[in-house]
Coordinates of C-alpha atoms in Angstrom, one line a residue:
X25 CA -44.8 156.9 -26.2
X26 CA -42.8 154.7 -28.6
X27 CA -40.0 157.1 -28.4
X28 CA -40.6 157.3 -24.1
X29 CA -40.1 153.5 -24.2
X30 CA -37.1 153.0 -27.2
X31 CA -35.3 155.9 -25.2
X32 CA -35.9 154.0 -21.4
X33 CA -34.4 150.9 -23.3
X34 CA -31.8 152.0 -24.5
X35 CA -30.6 154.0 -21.2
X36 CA -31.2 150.7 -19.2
X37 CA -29.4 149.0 -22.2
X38 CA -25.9 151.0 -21.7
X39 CA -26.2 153.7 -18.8
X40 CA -27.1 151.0 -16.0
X41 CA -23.9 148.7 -16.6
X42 CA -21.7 152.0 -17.0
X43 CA -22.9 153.1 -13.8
X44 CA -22.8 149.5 -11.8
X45 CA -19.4 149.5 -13.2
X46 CA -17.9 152.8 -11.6
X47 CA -19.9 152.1 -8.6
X48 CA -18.2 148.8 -8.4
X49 CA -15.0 150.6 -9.3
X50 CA -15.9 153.4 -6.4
X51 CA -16.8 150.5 -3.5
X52 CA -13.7 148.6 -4.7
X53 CA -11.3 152.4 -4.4
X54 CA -13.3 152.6 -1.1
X55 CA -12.2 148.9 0.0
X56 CA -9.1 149.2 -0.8
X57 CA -8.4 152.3 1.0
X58 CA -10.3 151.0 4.4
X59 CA -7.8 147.8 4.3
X60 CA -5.2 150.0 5.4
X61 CA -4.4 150.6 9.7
X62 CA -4.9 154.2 10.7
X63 CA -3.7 153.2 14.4
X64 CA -0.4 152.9 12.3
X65 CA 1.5 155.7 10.9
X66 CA 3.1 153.9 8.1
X67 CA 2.0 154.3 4.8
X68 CA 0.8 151.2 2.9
X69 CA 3.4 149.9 0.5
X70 CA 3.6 151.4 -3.4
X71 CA 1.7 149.2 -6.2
X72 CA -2.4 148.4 -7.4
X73 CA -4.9 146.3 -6.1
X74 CA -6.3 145.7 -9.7
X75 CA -10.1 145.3 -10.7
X76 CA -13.1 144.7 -8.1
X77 CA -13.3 141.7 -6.5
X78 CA -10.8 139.6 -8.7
X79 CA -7.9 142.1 -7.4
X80 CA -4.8 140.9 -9.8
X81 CA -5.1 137.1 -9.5
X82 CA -6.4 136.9 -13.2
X83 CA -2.9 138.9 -14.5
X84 CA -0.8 136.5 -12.0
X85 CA -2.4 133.0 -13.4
X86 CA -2.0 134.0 -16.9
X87 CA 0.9 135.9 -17.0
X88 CA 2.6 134.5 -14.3
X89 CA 6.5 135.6 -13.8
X90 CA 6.3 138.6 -16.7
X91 CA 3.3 139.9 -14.1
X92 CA 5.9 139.6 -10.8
X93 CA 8.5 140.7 -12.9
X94 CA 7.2 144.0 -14.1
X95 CA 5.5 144.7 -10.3
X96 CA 9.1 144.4 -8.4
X97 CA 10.5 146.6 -11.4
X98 CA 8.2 149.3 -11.0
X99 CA 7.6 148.8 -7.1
X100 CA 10.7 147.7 -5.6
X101 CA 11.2 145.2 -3.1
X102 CA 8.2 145.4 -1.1
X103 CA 4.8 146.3 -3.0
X104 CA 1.0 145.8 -2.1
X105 CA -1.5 144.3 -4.9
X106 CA -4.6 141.7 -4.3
X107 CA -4.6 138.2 -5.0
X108 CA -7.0 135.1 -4.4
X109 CA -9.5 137.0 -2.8
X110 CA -7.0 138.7 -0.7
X111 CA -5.0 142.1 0.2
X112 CA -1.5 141.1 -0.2
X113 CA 2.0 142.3 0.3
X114 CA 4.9 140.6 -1.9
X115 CA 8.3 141.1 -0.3
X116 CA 11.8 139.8 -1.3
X117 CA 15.4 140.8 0.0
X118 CA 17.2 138.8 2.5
X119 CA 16.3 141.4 5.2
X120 CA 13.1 141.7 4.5
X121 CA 12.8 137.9 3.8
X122 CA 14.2 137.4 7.4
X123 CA 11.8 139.2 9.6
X124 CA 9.1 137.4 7.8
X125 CA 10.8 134.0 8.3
X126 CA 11.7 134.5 12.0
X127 CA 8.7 136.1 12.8
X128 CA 6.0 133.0 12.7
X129 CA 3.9 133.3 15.4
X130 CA 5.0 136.8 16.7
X131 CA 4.3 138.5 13.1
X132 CA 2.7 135.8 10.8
X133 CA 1.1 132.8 10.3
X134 CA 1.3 130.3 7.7
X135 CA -1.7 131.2 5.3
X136 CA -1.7 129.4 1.9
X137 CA -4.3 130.8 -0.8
X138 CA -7.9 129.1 -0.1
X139 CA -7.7 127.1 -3.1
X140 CA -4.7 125.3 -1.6
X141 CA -5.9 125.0 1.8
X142 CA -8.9 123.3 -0.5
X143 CA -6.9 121.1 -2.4
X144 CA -4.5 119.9 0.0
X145 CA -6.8 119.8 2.7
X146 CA -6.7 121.8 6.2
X147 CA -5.1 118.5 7.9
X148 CA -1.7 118.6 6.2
X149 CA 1.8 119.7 7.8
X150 CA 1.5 123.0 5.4
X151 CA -2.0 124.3 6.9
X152 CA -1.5 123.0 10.6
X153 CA -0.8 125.3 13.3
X154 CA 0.9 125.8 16.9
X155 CA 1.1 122.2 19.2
X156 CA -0.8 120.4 15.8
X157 CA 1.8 121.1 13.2
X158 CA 4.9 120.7 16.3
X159 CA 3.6 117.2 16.9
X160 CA 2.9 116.2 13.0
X161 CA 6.4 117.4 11.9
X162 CA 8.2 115.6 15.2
X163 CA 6.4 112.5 13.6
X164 CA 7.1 112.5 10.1
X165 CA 10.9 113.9 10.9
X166 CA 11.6 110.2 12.0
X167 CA 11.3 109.2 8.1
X168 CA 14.4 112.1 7.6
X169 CA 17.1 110.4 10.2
X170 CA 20.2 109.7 9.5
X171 CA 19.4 105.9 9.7
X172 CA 16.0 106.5 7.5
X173 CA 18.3 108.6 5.2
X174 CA 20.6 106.1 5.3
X175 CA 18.5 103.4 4.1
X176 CA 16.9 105.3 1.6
X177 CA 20.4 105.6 -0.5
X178 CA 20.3 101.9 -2.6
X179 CA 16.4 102.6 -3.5
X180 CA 17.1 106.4 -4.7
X181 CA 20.5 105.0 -6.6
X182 CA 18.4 101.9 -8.1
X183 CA 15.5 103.9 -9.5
X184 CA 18.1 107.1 -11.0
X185 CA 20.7 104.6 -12.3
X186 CA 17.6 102.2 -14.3
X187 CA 16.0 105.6 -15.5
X188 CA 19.4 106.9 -16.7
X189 CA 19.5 104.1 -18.8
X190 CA 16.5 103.3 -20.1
X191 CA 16.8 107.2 -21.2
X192 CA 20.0 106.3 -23.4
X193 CA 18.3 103.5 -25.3
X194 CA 15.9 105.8 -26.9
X195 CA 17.9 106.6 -29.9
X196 CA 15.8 109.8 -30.5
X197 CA 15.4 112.3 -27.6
X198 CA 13.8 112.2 -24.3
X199 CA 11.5 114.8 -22.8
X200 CA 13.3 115.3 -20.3
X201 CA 10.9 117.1 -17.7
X202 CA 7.7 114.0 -17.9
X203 CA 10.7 111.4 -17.7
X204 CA 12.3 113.2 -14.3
X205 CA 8.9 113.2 -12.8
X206 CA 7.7 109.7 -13.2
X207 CA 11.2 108.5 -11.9
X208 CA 10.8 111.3 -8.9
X209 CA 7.0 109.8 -8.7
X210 CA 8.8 106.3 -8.3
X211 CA 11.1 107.2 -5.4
X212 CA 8.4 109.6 -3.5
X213 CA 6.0 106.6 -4.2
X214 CA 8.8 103.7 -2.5
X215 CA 10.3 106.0 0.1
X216 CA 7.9 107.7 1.6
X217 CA 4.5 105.8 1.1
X218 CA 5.9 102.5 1.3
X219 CA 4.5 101.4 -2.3
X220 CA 6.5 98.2 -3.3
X221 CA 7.7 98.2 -7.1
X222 CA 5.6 95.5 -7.8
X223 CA 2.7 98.4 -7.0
X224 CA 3.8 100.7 -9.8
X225 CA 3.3 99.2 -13.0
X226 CA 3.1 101.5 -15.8
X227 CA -0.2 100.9 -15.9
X228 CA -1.2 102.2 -12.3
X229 CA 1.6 104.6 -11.9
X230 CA 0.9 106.8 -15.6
X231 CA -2.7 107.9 -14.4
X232 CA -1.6 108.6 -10.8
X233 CA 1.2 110.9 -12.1
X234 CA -1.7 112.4 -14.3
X235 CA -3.6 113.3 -11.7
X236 CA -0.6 115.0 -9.8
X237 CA 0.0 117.2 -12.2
X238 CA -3.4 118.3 -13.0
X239 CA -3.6 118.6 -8.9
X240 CA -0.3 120.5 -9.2
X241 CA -1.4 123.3 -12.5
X242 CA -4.8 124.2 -10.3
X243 CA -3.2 124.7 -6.8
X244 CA -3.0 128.1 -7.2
X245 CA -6.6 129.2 -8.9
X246 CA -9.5 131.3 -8.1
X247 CA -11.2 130.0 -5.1
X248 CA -14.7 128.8 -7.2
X249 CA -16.0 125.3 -7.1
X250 CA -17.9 125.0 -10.0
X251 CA -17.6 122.5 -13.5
X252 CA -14.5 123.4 -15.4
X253 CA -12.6 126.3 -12.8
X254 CA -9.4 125.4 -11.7
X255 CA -10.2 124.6 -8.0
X256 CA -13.0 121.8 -9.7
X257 CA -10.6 120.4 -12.0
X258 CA -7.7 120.2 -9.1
X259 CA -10.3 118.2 -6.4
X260 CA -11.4 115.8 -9.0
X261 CA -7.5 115.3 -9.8
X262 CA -6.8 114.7 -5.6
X263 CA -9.8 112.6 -5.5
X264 CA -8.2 109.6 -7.6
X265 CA -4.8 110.0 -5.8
X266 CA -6.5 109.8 -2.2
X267 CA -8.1 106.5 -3.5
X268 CA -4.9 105.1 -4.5
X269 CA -3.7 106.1 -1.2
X270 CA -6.7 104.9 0.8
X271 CA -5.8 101.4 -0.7
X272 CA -2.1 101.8 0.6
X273 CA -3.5 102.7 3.7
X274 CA -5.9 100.2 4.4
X275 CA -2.9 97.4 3.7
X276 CA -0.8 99.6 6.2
X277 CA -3.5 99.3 9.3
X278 CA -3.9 95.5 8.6
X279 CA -0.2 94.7 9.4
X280 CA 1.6 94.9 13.2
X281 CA 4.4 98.1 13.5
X282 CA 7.2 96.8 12.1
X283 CA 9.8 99.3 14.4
X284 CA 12.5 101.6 12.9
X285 CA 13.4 102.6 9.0
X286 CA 9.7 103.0 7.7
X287 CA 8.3 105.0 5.7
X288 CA 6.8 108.6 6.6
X289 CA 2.9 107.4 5.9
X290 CA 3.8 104.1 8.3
X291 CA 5.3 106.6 10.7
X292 CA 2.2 108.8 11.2
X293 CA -0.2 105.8 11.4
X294 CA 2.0 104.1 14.2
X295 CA 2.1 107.6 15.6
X296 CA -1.6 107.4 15.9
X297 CA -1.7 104.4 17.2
X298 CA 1.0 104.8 20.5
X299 CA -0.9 108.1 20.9
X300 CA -4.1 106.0 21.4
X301 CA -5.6 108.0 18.7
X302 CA -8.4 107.1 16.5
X303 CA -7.5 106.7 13.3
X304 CA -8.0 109.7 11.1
X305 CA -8.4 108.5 7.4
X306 CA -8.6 111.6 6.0
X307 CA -5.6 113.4 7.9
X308 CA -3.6 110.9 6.8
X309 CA -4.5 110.9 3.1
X310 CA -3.9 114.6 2.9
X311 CA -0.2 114.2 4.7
X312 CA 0.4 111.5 2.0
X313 CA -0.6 113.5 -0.7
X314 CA 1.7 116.3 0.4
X315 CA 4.3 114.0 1.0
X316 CA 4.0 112.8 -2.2
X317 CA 4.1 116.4 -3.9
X318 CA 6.6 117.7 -2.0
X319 CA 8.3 114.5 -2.4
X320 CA 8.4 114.3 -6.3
X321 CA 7.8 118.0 -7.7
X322 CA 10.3 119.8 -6.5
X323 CA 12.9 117.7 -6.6
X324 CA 11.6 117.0 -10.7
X325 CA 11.9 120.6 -11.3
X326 CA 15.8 120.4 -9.4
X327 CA 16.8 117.5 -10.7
X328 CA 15.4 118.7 -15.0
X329 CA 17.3 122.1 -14.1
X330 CA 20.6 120.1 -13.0
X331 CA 20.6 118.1 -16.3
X332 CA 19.9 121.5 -18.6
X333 CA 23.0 123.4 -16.1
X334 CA 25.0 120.5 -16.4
X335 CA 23.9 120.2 -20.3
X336 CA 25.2 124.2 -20.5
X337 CA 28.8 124.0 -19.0
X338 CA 30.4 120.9 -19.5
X339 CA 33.5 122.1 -17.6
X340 CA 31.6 121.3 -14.3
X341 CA 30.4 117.8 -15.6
X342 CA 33.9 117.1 -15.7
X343 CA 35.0 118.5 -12.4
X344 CA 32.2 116.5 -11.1
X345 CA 34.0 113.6 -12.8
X346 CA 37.8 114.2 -11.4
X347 CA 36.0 114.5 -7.8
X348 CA 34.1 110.9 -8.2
X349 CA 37.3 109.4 -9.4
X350 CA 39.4 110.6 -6.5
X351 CA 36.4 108.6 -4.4
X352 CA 36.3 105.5 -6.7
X353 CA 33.1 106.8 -8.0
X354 CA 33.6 106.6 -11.4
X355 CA 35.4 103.6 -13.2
X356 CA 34.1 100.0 -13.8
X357 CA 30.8 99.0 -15.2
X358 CA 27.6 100.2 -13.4
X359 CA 26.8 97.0 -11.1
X360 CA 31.0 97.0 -10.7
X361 CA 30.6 100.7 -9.5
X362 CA 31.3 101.6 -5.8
X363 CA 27.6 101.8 -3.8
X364 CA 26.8 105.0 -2.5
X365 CA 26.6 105.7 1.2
X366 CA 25.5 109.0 3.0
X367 CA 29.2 109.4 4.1
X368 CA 30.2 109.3 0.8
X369 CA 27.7 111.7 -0.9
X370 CA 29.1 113.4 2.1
X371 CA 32.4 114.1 1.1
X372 CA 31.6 115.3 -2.2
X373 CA 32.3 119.0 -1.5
X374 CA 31.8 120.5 -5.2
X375 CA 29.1 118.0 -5.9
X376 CA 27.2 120.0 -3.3
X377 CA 28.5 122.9 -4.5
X378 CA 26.4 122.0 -8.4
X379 CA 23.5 121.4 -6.2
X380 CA 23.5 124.8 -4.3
X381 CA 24.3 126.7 -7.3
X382 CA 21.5 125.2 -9.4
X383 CA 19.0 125.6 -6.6
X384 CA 20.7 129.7 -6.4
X385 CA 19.8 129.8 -10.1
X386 CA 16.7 128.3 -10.5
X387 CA 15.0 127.5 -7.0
X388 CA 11.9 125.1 -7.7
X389 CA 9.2 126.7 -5.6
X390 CA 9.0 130.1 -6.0
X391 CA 8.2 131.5 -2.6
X392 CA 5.9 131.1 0.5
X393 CA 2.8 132.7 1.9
X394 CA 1.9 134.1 5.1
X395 CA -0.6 136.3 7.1
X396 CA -0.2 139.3 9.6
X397 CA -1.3 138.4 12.7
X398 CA -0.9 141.9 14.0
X399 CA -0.4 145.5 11.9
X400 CA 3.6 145.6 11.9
X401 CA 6.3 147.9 10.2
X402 CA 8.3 146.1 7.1
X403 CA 11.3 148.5 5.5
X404 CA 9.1 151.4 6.6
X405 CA 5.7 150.2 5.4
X406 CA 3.1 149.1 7.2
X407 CA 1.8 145.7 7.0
X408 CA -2.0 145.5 7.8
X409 CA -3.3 142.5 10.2
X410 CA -5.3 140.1 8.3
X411 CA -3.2 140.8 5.3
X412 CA -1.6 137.9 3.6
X413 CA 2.5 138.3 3.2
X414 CA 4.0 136.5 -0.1
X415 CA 7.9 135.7 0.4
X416 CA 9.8 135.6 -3.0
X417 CA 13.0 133.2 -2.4
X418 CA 13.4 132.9 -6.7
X419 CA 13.8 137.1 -6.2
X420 CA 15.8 136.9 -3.0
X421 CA 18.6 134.8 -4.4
X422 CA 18.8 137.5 -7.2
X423 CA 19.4 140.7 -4.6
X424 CA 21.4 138.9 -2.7
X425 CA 25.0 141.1 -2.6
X426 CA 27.0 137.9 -1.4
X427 CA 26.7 136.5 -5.2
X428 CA 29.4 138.5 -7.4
X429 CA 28.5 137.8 -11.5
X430 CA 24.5 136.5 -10.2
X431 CA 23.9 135.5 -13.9
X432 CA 26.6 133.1 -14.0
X433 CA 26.3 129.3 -13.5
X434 CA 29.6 128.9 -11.4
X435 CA 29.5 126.5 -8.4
X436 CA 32.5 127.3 -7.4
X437 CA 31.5 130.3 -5.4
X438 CA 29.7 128.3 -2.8
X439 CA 33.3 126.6 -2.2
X440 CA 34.2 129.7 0.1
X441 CA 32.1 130.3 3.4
X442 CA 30.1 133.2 3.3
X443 CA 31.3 136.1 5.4
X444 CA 28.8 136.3 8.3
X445 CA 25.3 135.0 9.9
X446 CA 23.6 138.0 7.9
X447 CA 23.9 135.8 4.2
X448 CA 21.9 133.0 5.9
X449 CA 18.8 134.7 4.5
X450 CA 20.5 135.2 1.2
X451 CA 20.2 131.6 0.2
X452 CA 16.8 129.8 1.0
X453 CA 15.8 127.2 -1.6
X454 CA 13.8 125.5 0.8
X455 CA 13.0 128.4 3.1
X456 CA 13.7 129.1 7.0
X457 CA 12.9 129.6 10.4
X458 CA 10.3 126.9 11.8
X459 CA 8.5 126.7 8.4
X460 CA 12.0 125.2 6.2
X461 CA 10.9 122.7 4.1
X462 CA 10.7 119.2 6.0
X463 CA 12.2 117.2 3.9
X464 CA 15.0 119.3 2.8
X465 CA 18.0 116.4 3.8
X466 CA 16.2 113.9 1.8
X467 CA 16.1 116.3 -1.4
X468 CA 19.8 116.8 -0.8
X469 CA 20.5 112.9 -0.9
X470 CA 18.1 112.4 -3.6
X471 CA 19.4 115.4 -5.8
X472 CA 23.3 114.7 -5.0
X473 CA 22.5 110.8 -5.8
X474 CA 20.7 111.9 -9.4
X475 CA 24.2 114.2 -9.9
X476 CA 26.7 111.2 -9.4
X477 CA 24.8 108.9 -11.4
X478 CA 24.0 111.2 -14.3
X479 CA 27.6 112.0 -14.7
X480 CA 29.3 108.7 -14.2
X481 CA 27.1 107.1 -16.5
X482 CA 26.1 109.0 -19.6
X483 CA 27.0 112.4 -22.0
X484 CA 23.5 114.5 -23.2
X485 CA 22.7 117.3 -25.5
X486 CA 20.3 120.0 -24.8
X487 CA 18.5 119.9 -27.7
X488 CA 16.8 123.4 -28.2
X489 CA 20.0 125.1 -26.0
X490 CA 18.8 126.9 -23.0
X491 CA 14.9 126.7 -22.3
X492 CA 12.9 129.1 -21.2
X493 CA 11.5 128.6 -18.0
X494 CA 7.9 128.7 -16.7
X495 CA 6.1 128.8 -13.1
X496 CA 3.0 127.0 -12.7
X497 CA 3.3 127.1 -9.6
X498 CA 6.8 124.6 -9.9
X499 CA 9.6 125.9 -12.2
X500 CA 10.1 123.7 -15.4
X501 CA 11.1 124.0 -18.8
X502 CA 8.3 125.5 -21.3
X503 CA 9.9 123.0 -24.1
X504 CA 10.2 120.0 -21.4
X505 CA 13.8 119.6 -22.1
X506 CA 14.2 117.3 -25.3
X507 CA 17.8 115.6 -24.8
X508 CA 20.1 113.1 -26.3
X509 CA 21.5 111.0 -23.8
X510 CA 24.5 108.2 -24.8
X511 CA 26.6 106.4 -22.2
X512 CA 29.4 108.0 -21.0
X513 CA 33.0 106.1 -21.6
X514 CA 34.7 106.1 -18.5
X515 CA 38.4 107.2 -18.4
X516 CA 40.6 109.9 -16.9
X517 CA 39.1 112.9 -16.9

């Protein structure tokens, strides 16, 4: 009887797990083979929807590029696998990239993981849909005139060019990725929530920028809202920006509109308030927290990449310098120094031409996700409905047959129109179609602004040499970029 119950044990011990295992491995086969369309004669794209349940999302988080890197190696350019809970197809190619793009609303929808949807909250620009997300953008598109542009030039220069030098009077090195984004977080914070310097002390603005990047390292995480997961960690983080914000807020409904050249928060309150809307606290909270992180993160990540780029090939730091000094941009002491106006940073052809090549090289968001709204065909595969569509621009850019040499760091290239309308895909740091990134004008400004004042004003040293880059989910330096700076001595270049 002993032996009866020691041998029952010990089957229950190790055969029952063994066999809920290859059950869960058989349901999950099954699954997986019942996601595809059999209306659609198409075969599903080549690649693995990893373990049960958890799909590949595990490998992604910790592994992150090395994972997408070895799948479009062994794959190709379009491959199926299963991430954040969902069946997923990653594409990249301009063509490909191109019916996804101009196929919102015919194709696919706008559909961020549900941890960002979470995190951000459904009321933002990103996770709004059809007449909601037409009306919102018309809205805050009045903070990205050309007057509102416009205005914004003397803040962005003032906050670069006192960064810039507080950075050269630390004899040692800077870090140059933490110092980027608290001077991004200073700009995003003036510009387009309408925070008055006097609001930022150190103080207040250190825990805030905190909280944005722990926000920003659990955006993308498994979708579980429980003590210590990622998703847990990032709404406790949004939680103490959104009471900063409510603050801001609360000042901003207390004063009379004040007309044209506001901010993008002021904006969508007085848009509220003409509408004869109620006013939606926590709508406006999430659109100022994604303001605030599209605002300040990705132009960070541009703006550290410029300086290691720039820090690389010194040849273009000083062709950068002969074209400010045929403008008058670069002699006489910084409050001597010509102002910066948008038709100035306008003229300055190969300074855009720095810009576009660093964003080529090292674009700071990665991609962009979608959904199928209907089974459709994609380079002869078929794309289920309900499945969600990642867009690789970081991949794209490196395909793309318009850029001879792709390695090379050569701005030059972008000097020379491209041949024809089918490169536009080719190029698409801040996407396309009716989904481009919002503020893409105002990162131009800001970016071509950091470009002129970096290089009329000081010399650096990379430290370590070139970094090695990291996604999580915004492209930055592993090492943070320690650099020397020391001021630059103006003369002929």
């Amino acid at each position: 009887m002993e032996l009866f119950t020691l041998v029952t044990s010990t089957l229950c011990t190790l055969v029952l797990p063994v066999l809920l295992l290859l059950t869960a491995v058989k349901l999950w086969a099954l699954y997986c083979y019942s996601c595809r369309d059999s209306t659609c004669e198409s075969p599903l794209p080549p690649g693995t929807m990893g373990l049960p349940f958890f799909g590949e999302t595990l490998q992604l988080v910790l592994q992150r590029r090395k994972f997408l890197e070895l799948k479009s190696r062994k794959y190709g350019h379009v491959y199926k696998t299963h991430l954040f809970g969902r069946p997923t197809v990653r594409i990249m190619g301009a063509e490909n990239v191109r019916q996804i793009l101009l196929g919102e609303h015919k194709f696919v929808s706008v559909h961020w993981p549900a941890s960002v949807r979470t995190i951000l909250g459904s009321q933002c620009l990103s996770n709004l849909h059809d007449s909601q997300h037409k009306h919102m953008k018309k809205a805050i598109m009045q903070a990205f005139s050309k007057d509102a542009l416009e205005s914004y030039v003397p803040v962005m220069e003032e906050e670069i060019r006192n960064a810039i030098h507080s950075w050269m009077q630390n004899e040692s090195c800077v870090l140059v990725y933490p110092a980027v984004k608290r001077l991004m977080f200073r700009i995003a914070m003036r510009l387009l929530l309408g925070f008055e310097p006097k609001q930022m002390d150190p103080a207040h603005e250190q825990p805030l920028v905190q909280a944005f990047e722990e926000m920003t390292r659990n955006l993308f995480s498994l979708p579980i809202d429980v003590p210590f997961t990622g998703l847990y960690k990032g709404l406790r983080a949004r939680n103490i920006i959104h009471a900063k914000i409510d603050e801001n807020i609360k000042e901003k409904l207390q004063k009379e509109p004040e007309g044209s050249g506001q901010d993008a928060l002021q904006l969508l309150i007085d848009h509220s308030r003409k509408n004869g809307e109620p006013i939606n606290m926590q709508a406006l909270k999430e659109s100022a927290t994604e303001l605030l992180f599209g605002g300040h993160g990705t132009t960070a990540s541009a703006a550290t990449s410029l300086i290691t780029f720039l820090g690389l090939h010194k040849h273009v730091v000083d062709k950068v310098r002969q074209e400010l000094d045929s403008k008058g941009l670069l002699s006489g002491a910084p409050e001597e120094k010509k102002p910066l106006t948008l038709d100035i940073l306008q003229q300055l052809t190969y300074t855009g031409c720095v810009l576009k090549e660093t964003l080529r090289l090292s674009p700071p968001v990665p991609g962009g996700f979608r959904v199928a709204l209907k089974t459709f065909v994609l380079n002869g595969y078929q794309i289920p409905k309900g499945w969600n569509v990642i867009y690789s621009i970081a991949d794209t850019h490196n395909l793309a047959e318009i850029f001879p040499n792709k390695e090379e760091f050569n701005p030059d290239r972008f000097l020379t129109p491209f041949p024809d309308d089918s490169s536009r895909f080719s190029f698409i740091p801040f996407g396309g179609g009716p989904r481009s990134c919002v503020g893409k004008e105002f990162a131009k400004i800001l970016l071509k602004t950091f470009i002129i004042e970096l290089c009329r004003s000081c010399d650096w040293e990379l430290l370590n040499g070139p970094p090695t880059m990291k996604t999580s989910p915004i492209v930055h330096p592993e090492d943070n970029l320690p650099t020397q700076f020391k001021p630059f001595q103006s003369q002929v270049v």
